[in-house]
Structures are given as structure tokens and as C-alpha cells.
Short mmCIF file of C-alpha atoms in Angstrom, two decimals:
data_model
loop_
_atom_site.label_atom_id
_atom_site.label_comp_id
_atom_site.label_asym_id
_atom_site.label_seq_id
_atom_site.Cartn_x
_atom_site.Cartn_y
_atom_site.Cartn_z
CA UNK A 1 -4.68 -41.94 -36.12
CA UNK A 2 -5.56 -38.94 -33.95
CA UNK A 3 -9.02 -37.79 -32.95
CA UNK A 4 -9.32 -34.02 -32.79
CA UNK A 5 -12.16 -32.02 -31.31
CA UNK A 6 -12.81 -28.30 -31.56
CA UNK A 7 -14.99 -25.91 -29.65
CA UNK A 8 -17.14 -24.07 -30.54
CA UNK A 9 -18.40 -25.69 -33.71
CA UNK A 10 -19.82 -22.40 -34.89
CA UNK A 11 -20.36 -18.88 -33.65
CA UNK A 12 -21.77 -15.56 -34.77
CA UNK A 13 -19.85 -12.60 -33.42
CA UNK A 14 -20.02 -8.86 -33.53
CA UNK A 15 -17.40 -6.72 -35.21
CA UNK A 16 -14.61 -5.69 -32.84
CA UNK A 17 -14.96 -8.62 -30.46
CA UNK A 18 -12.68 -11.65 -30.02
CA UNK A 19 -13.31 -15.38 -30.13
CA UNK A 20 -11.13 -18.14 -28.74
CA UNK A 21 -11.26 -21.52 -30.44
CA UNK A 22 -10.15 -24.60 -28.54
CA UNK A 23 -8.54 -27.70 -30.05
CA UNK A 24 -8.09 -30.97 -28.17
CA UNK A 25 -6.18 -34.01 -29.46
CA UNK A 26 -6.64 -37.48 -27.99
CA UNK A 27 -2.88 -38.17 -28.01
CA UNK A 28 0.29 -36.21 -27.44
CA UNK A 29 1.60 -34.47 -30.54
CA UNK A 30 4.60 -32.28 -31.12
CA UNK A 31 3.14 -29.90 -33.66
CA UNK A 32 -0.35 -28.51 -34.04
CA UNK A 33 -1.46 -26.40 -36.97
CA UNK A 34 -4.17 -23.81 -37.42
CA UNK A 35 -5.74 -23.27 -40.84
CA UNK A 36 -8.37 -21.01 -42.28
CA UNK A 37 -10.69 -22.03 -45.09
CA UNK A 38 -12.77 -19.31 -46.70
CA UNK A 39 -15.86 -20.24 -48.71
CA UNK A 40 -14.99 -22.11 -51.88
CA UNK A 41 -11.26 -21.90 -51.14
CA UNK A 42 -8.56 -24.28 -50.05
CA UNK A 43 -6.84 -24.29 -46.68
CA UNK A 44 -4.45 -21.50 -45.73
CA UNK A 45 -1.99 -22.14 -42.93
CA UNK A 46 -2.19 -19.50 -40.21
CA UNK A 47 0.47 -20.77 -37.82
CA UNK A 48 2.28 -23.74 -36.36
CA UNK A 49 2.02 -24.22 -32.60
CA UNK A 50 4.77 -26.06 -30.75
CA UNK A 51 4.53 -26.81 -27.07
CA UNK A 52 6.90 -24.68 -25.04
CA UNK A 53 7.73 -22.15 -27.72
CA UNK A 54 6.19 -19.25 -29.59
CA UNK A 55 3.93 -20.09 -32.48
CA UNK A 56 5.33 -19.62 -35.97
CA UNK A 57 3.09 -17.46 -38.15
CA UNK A 58 2.78 -17.54 -41.91
CA UNK A 59 3.05 -14.49 -44.10
CA UNK A 60 -0.03 -12.32 -43.71
CA UNK A 61 -0.88 -13.52 -40.20
CA UNK A 62 0.34 -11.80 -37.04
CA UNK A 63 0.33 -12.67 -33.37
CA UNK A 64 -1.65 -9.60 -32.33
CA UNK A 65 -4.53 -10.65 -34.57
CA UNK A 66 -4.29 -14.44 -34.03
CA UNK A 67 -2.70 -15.17 -30.66
CA UNK A 68 -2.12 -18.87 -30.07
CA UNK A 69 -1.54 -20.80 -26.90
CA UNK A 70 -0.06 -24.29 -26.59
CA UNK A 71 0.03 -25.14 -22.89
CA UNK A 72 0.62 -28.89 -23.32
CA UNK A 73 1.03 -31.64 -25.89
CA UNK A 74 -2.70 -32.25 -26.42
CA UNK A 75 -4.27 -28.79 -26.43
CA UNK A 76 -4.10 -25.47 -28.24
CA UNK A 77 -6.20 -22.35 -28.63
CA UNK A 78 -6.47 -19.80 -31.41
CA UNK A 79 -7.96 -16.39 -30.71
CA UNK A 80 -9.33 -14.25 -33.51
CA UNK A 81 -9.03 -10.71 -32.18
CA UNK A 82 -10.80 -7.48 -33.05
CA UNK A 83 -12.88 -9.29 -35.62
CA UNK A 84 -14.18 -7.86 -38.87
CA UNK A 85 -16.50 -9.44 -41.46
CA UNK A 86 -13.37 -10.45 -43.44
CA UNK A 87 -12.57 -12.90 -40.64
CA UNK A 88 -15.70 -14.89 -41.43
CA UNK A 89 -14.35 -18.31 -42.29
CA UNK A 90 -13.93 -21.87 -41.12
CA UNK A 91 -11.01 -22.32 -38.75
CA UNK A 92 -9.47 -25.77 -38.59
CA UNK A 93 -7.06 -27.36 -36.17
CA UNK A 94 -4.75 -30.10 -37.41
CA UNK A 95 -2.38 -32.51 -35.70
CA UNK A 96 -1.06 -36.03 -35.83
CA UNK A 97 1.98 -38.28 -35.80
CA UNK A 98 4.79 -37.19 -38.13
CA UNK A 99 3.66 -39.32 -41.06
CA UNK A 100 -0.01 -38.34 -40.90
CA UNK A 101 -2.04 -35.23 -40.29
CA UNK A 102 -5.67 -35.16 -39.22
CA UNK A 103 -8.21 -32.41 -38.92
CA UNK A 104 -10.74 -31.38 -36.37
CA UNK A 105 -14.32 -30.73 -37.47
CA UNK A 106 -13.70 -26.99 -37.78
CA UNK A 107 -15.21 -23.84 -36.28
CA UNK A 108 -17.50 -21.87 -38.56
CA UNK A 109 -17.18 -18.20 -37.66
CA UNK A 110 -19.50 -15.49 -38.91
CA UNK A 111 -18.71 -11.87 -38.09
CA UNK A 112 -21.48 -9.32 -38.44
CA UNK B 1 4.95 -20.00 -58.44
CA UNK B 2 2.55 -21.54 -55.95
CA UNK B 3 4.06 -23.99 -53.51
CA UNK B 4 1.50 -26.70 -54.34
CA UNK B 5 -0.44 -26.66 -57.59
CA UNK B 6 -3.50 -28.61 -58.66
CA UNK B 7 -5.94 -28.35 -61.52
CA UNK B 8 -9.11 -26.94 -59.98
CA UNK B 9 -11.39 -28.97 -62.25
CA UNK B 10 -14.13 -29.89 -62.22
CA UNK B 11 -12.98 -33.31 -63.37
CA UNK B 12 -15.88 -35.44 -64.58
CA UNK B 13 -15.40 -39.20 -64.73
CA UNK B 14 -17.97 -41.91 -65.55
CA UNK B 15 -18.85 -44.35 -62.80
CA UNK B 16 -16.56 -47.38 -62.83
CA UNK B 17 -13.71 -45.58 -64.61
CA UNK B 18 -10.34 -44.47 -63.23
CA UNK B 19 -10.06 -40.91 -61.90
CA UNK B 20 -6.58 -39.40 -62.09
CA UNK B 21 -5.71 -36.39 -59.96
CA UNK B 22 -2.41 -34.57 -60.27
CA UNK B 23 -0.33 -32.25 -58.11
CA UNK B 24 3.05 -30.53 -58.42
CA UNK B 25 5.11 -28.90 -55.70
CA UNK B 26 7.97 -26.42 -55.65
CA UNK B 27 10.01 -27.28 -52.53
CA UNK B 28 12.53 -30.00 -53.43
CA UNK B 29 13.16 -30.59 -49.74
CA UNK B 30 9.56 -31.67 -49.14
CA UNK B 31 9.36 -34.73 -46.98
CA UNK B 32 5.91 -36.25 -47.27
CA UNK B 33 2.81 -35.92 -49.35
CA UNK B 34 -0.86 -36.26 -48.57
CA UNK B 35 -4.17 -36.60 -50.33
CA UNK B 36 -7.30 -35.45 -48.56
CA UNK B 37 -10.92 -35.76 -49.57
CA UNK B 38 -13.31 -33.00 -48.55
CA UNK B 39 -17.05 -33.17 -48.88
CA UNK B 40 -18.98 -29.92 -48.91
CA UNK B 41 -19.43 -28.58 -45.39
CA UNK B 42 -17.04 -31.13 -43.87
CA UNK B 43 -13.42 -31.00 -42.78
CA UNK B 44 -10.70 -32.70 -44.86
CA UNK B 45 -10.34 -36.45 -44.45
CA UNK B 46 -6.92 -38.06 -44.94
CA UNK B 47 -7.11 -40.83 -47.53
CA UNK B 48 -3.46 -41.43 -48.49
CA UNK B 49 0.04 -40.36 -47.56
CA UNK B 50 3.29 -41.22 -49.30
CA UNK B 51 6.94 -40.31 -48.73
CA UNK B 52 8.93 -42.66 -50.97
CA UNK B 53 9.21 -42.57 -54.73
CA UNK B 54 6.90 -44.99 -56.48
CA UNK B 55 3.39 -46.21 -55.91
CA UNK B 56 1.42 -46.84 -52.75
CA UNK B 57 -1.88 -48.67 -52.95
CA UNK B 58 -4.75 -48.77 -50.48
CA UNK B 59 -7.93 -50.38 -51.73
CA UNK B 60 -9.20 -48.46 -54.74
CA UNK B 61 -6.69 -45.65 -54.18
CA UNK B 62 -3.12 -45.47 -55.50
CA UNK B 63 -0.78 -42.59 -54.72
CA UNK B 64 2.22 -42.06 -57.00
CA UNK B 65 5.25 -39.96 -56.13
CA UNK B 66 8.06 -38.78 -58.40
CA UNK B 67 10.42 -36.56 -56.43
CA UNK B 68 12.67 -35.86 -59.42
CA UNK B 69 9.71 -34.36 -61.29
CA UNK B 70 8.17 -32.94 -58.08
CA UNK B 71 4.93 -34.63 -58.95
CA UNK B 72 2.31 -36.48 -56.93
CA UNK B 73 -0.81 -38.14 -58.24
CA UNK B 74 -3.83 -40.01 -56.94
CA UNK B 75 -5.63 -42.69 -58.92
CA UNK B 76 -9.11 -43.81 -57.93
CA UNK B 77 -10.15 -47.08 -59.53
CA UNK B 78 -13.75 -48.18 -60.06
CA UNK B 79 -14.98 -44.65 -59.32
CA UNK B 80 -18.22 -44.43 -57.37
CA UNK B 81 -20.68 -41.55 -57.01
CA UNK B 82 -19.61 -41.33 -53.37
CA UNK B 83 -16.12 -40.37 -54.59
CA UNK B 84 -17.52 -37.05 -55.80
CA UNK B 85 -15.75 -34.47 -53.63
CA UNK B 86 -12.88 -32.02 -53.64
CA UNK B 87 -9.47 -33.68 -53.42
CA UNK B 88 -6.73 -31.71 -51.75
CA UNK B 89 -3.05 -32.38 -52.29
CA UNK B 90 -0.85 -31.38 -49.36
CA UNK B 91 2.91 -31.33 -48.92
CA UNK B 92 5.01 -31.29 -45.77
CA UNK B 93 7.76 -28.87 -46.64
CA UNK B 94 11.36 -28.88 -45.50
CA UNK B 95 10.20 -26.52 -42.74
CA UNK B 96 7.78 -29.23 -41.53
CA UNK B 97 4.68 -27.19 -42.23
CA UNK B 98 1.92 -28.68 -44.37
CA UNK B 99 0.86 -26.64 -47.37
CA UNK B 100 -2.27 -27.34 -49.39
CA UNK B 101 -3.04 -27.02 -53.05
CA UNK B 102 -6.21 -25.33 -54.21
CA UNK B 103 -8.02 -28.66 -54.62
CA UNK B 104 -9.57 -30.51 -57.55
CA UNK B 105 -13.31 -30.98 -57.71
CA UNK B 106 -14.15 -34.49 -58.87
CA UNK B 107 -17.57 -35.45 -60.14
CA UNK B 108 -18.47 -39.07 -60.84
CA UNK B 109 -21.32 -39.28 -63.30
CA UNK B 110 -23.61 -42.36 -63.24
#
């Protein structure tokens, strides 16, 4: 299994600002994934982050709004830029060996 | 057509009975299949994964995969109140990304 930590666990931000979420995995992994979960909804994939290459974004998500870094095989960041209240959500990092996929505890973001 | 489909429920099952959760997927090239349990306010917890046709058992949980029918299921035997949660089906597509269904809310009634 993989143990995944995220920082911060929660934050309240003002409209128009940016927040960077950090994700740390306790082992080296090839792929890391960022998801968003809005209240009462399932998980929506934002992007896939591979070390050494540009992140791959899903339809409806763009790099200018959600820039991602992947500097090594155990760490990634997701930035939520120019935030609006619609960005209020739980953001989850996921990673693991090819046959399994684990989740971090999530970052609960509230935008006022 | 959604990539991964689940009945949203709620599914109500008496304690001690078998809970059956179902999932269909659209990408025939999908490689592996996951079931997660999510309690309110918590992140998803992996409970089963399967990638070969047939059944895979782990304790009270059995995952069933039928690639020809593009169908995955999860059986929970001897259901307990602590099994009450949302169960998420997830599929690793041919593009290696993991896509989630909308989840099924399961309620175990005493």
C-alpha cells in the first residue's frame, strides 16, 4: 500500500486568490492523480501528473486554472488559481502501485 | 453514456444479509477495476481491486468481473451496520486514468 499525506487539510480563501495543495507519497510512484469532490458528488478527475512531463488535464480543466507540479516521484502540488466560490470543494490526491490506488485525506477548500 | 455507471441508491439491506452493488463501464480496453468505500467526511478507502474475469474474495467481500458484459459487482456478506457508506466503483481505462462512478449509498438496517 501507499501512505499519502496532503497539506493543508482545509483552508478558507478569498475570491481571486490562489491556493497550492501539497501531496506527499511514502514511496515512489509513476503516476499521481488529482481529483475534486463537490458536496454530495462523486470524484472528478482533474489531471494526471507524471514525473518529468506535463500534466494531462481532463475535459473542463485547464493548466492556467489548475497548474500542477511533479518535481519527483513522491511529491506533487496542485494550485487552484484565481479562485471563485465555485471552486469550493474537496481536493484529493491519489497514487499507488499499478494494481492499486490510494487516496490522501483530502483538502477541504472554501472560497468566500 | 457515462464512462462508469452505478445505481445511486440508497440501497437498504437488513443486517446479516448480502448486499449486492453493481457497476457497468463503457471502455472495453479498461484494465483494472476498484471498489472504494467512503464514509461521510472521509476520503475513499480501497477495499477491493480485480483485473481478471471471475470472482475475487477477501473476507466478507467478493468482487466479480465480467469483461464481456463490461460489468463489475461487489458482494458484501453478513452485512454490518458499519458497512453503511457510499461505495464507489472505479475503472482504470485504457489511457491509465482512473474514472469513478457516481457511487451507491448503502444502508444496513438493524
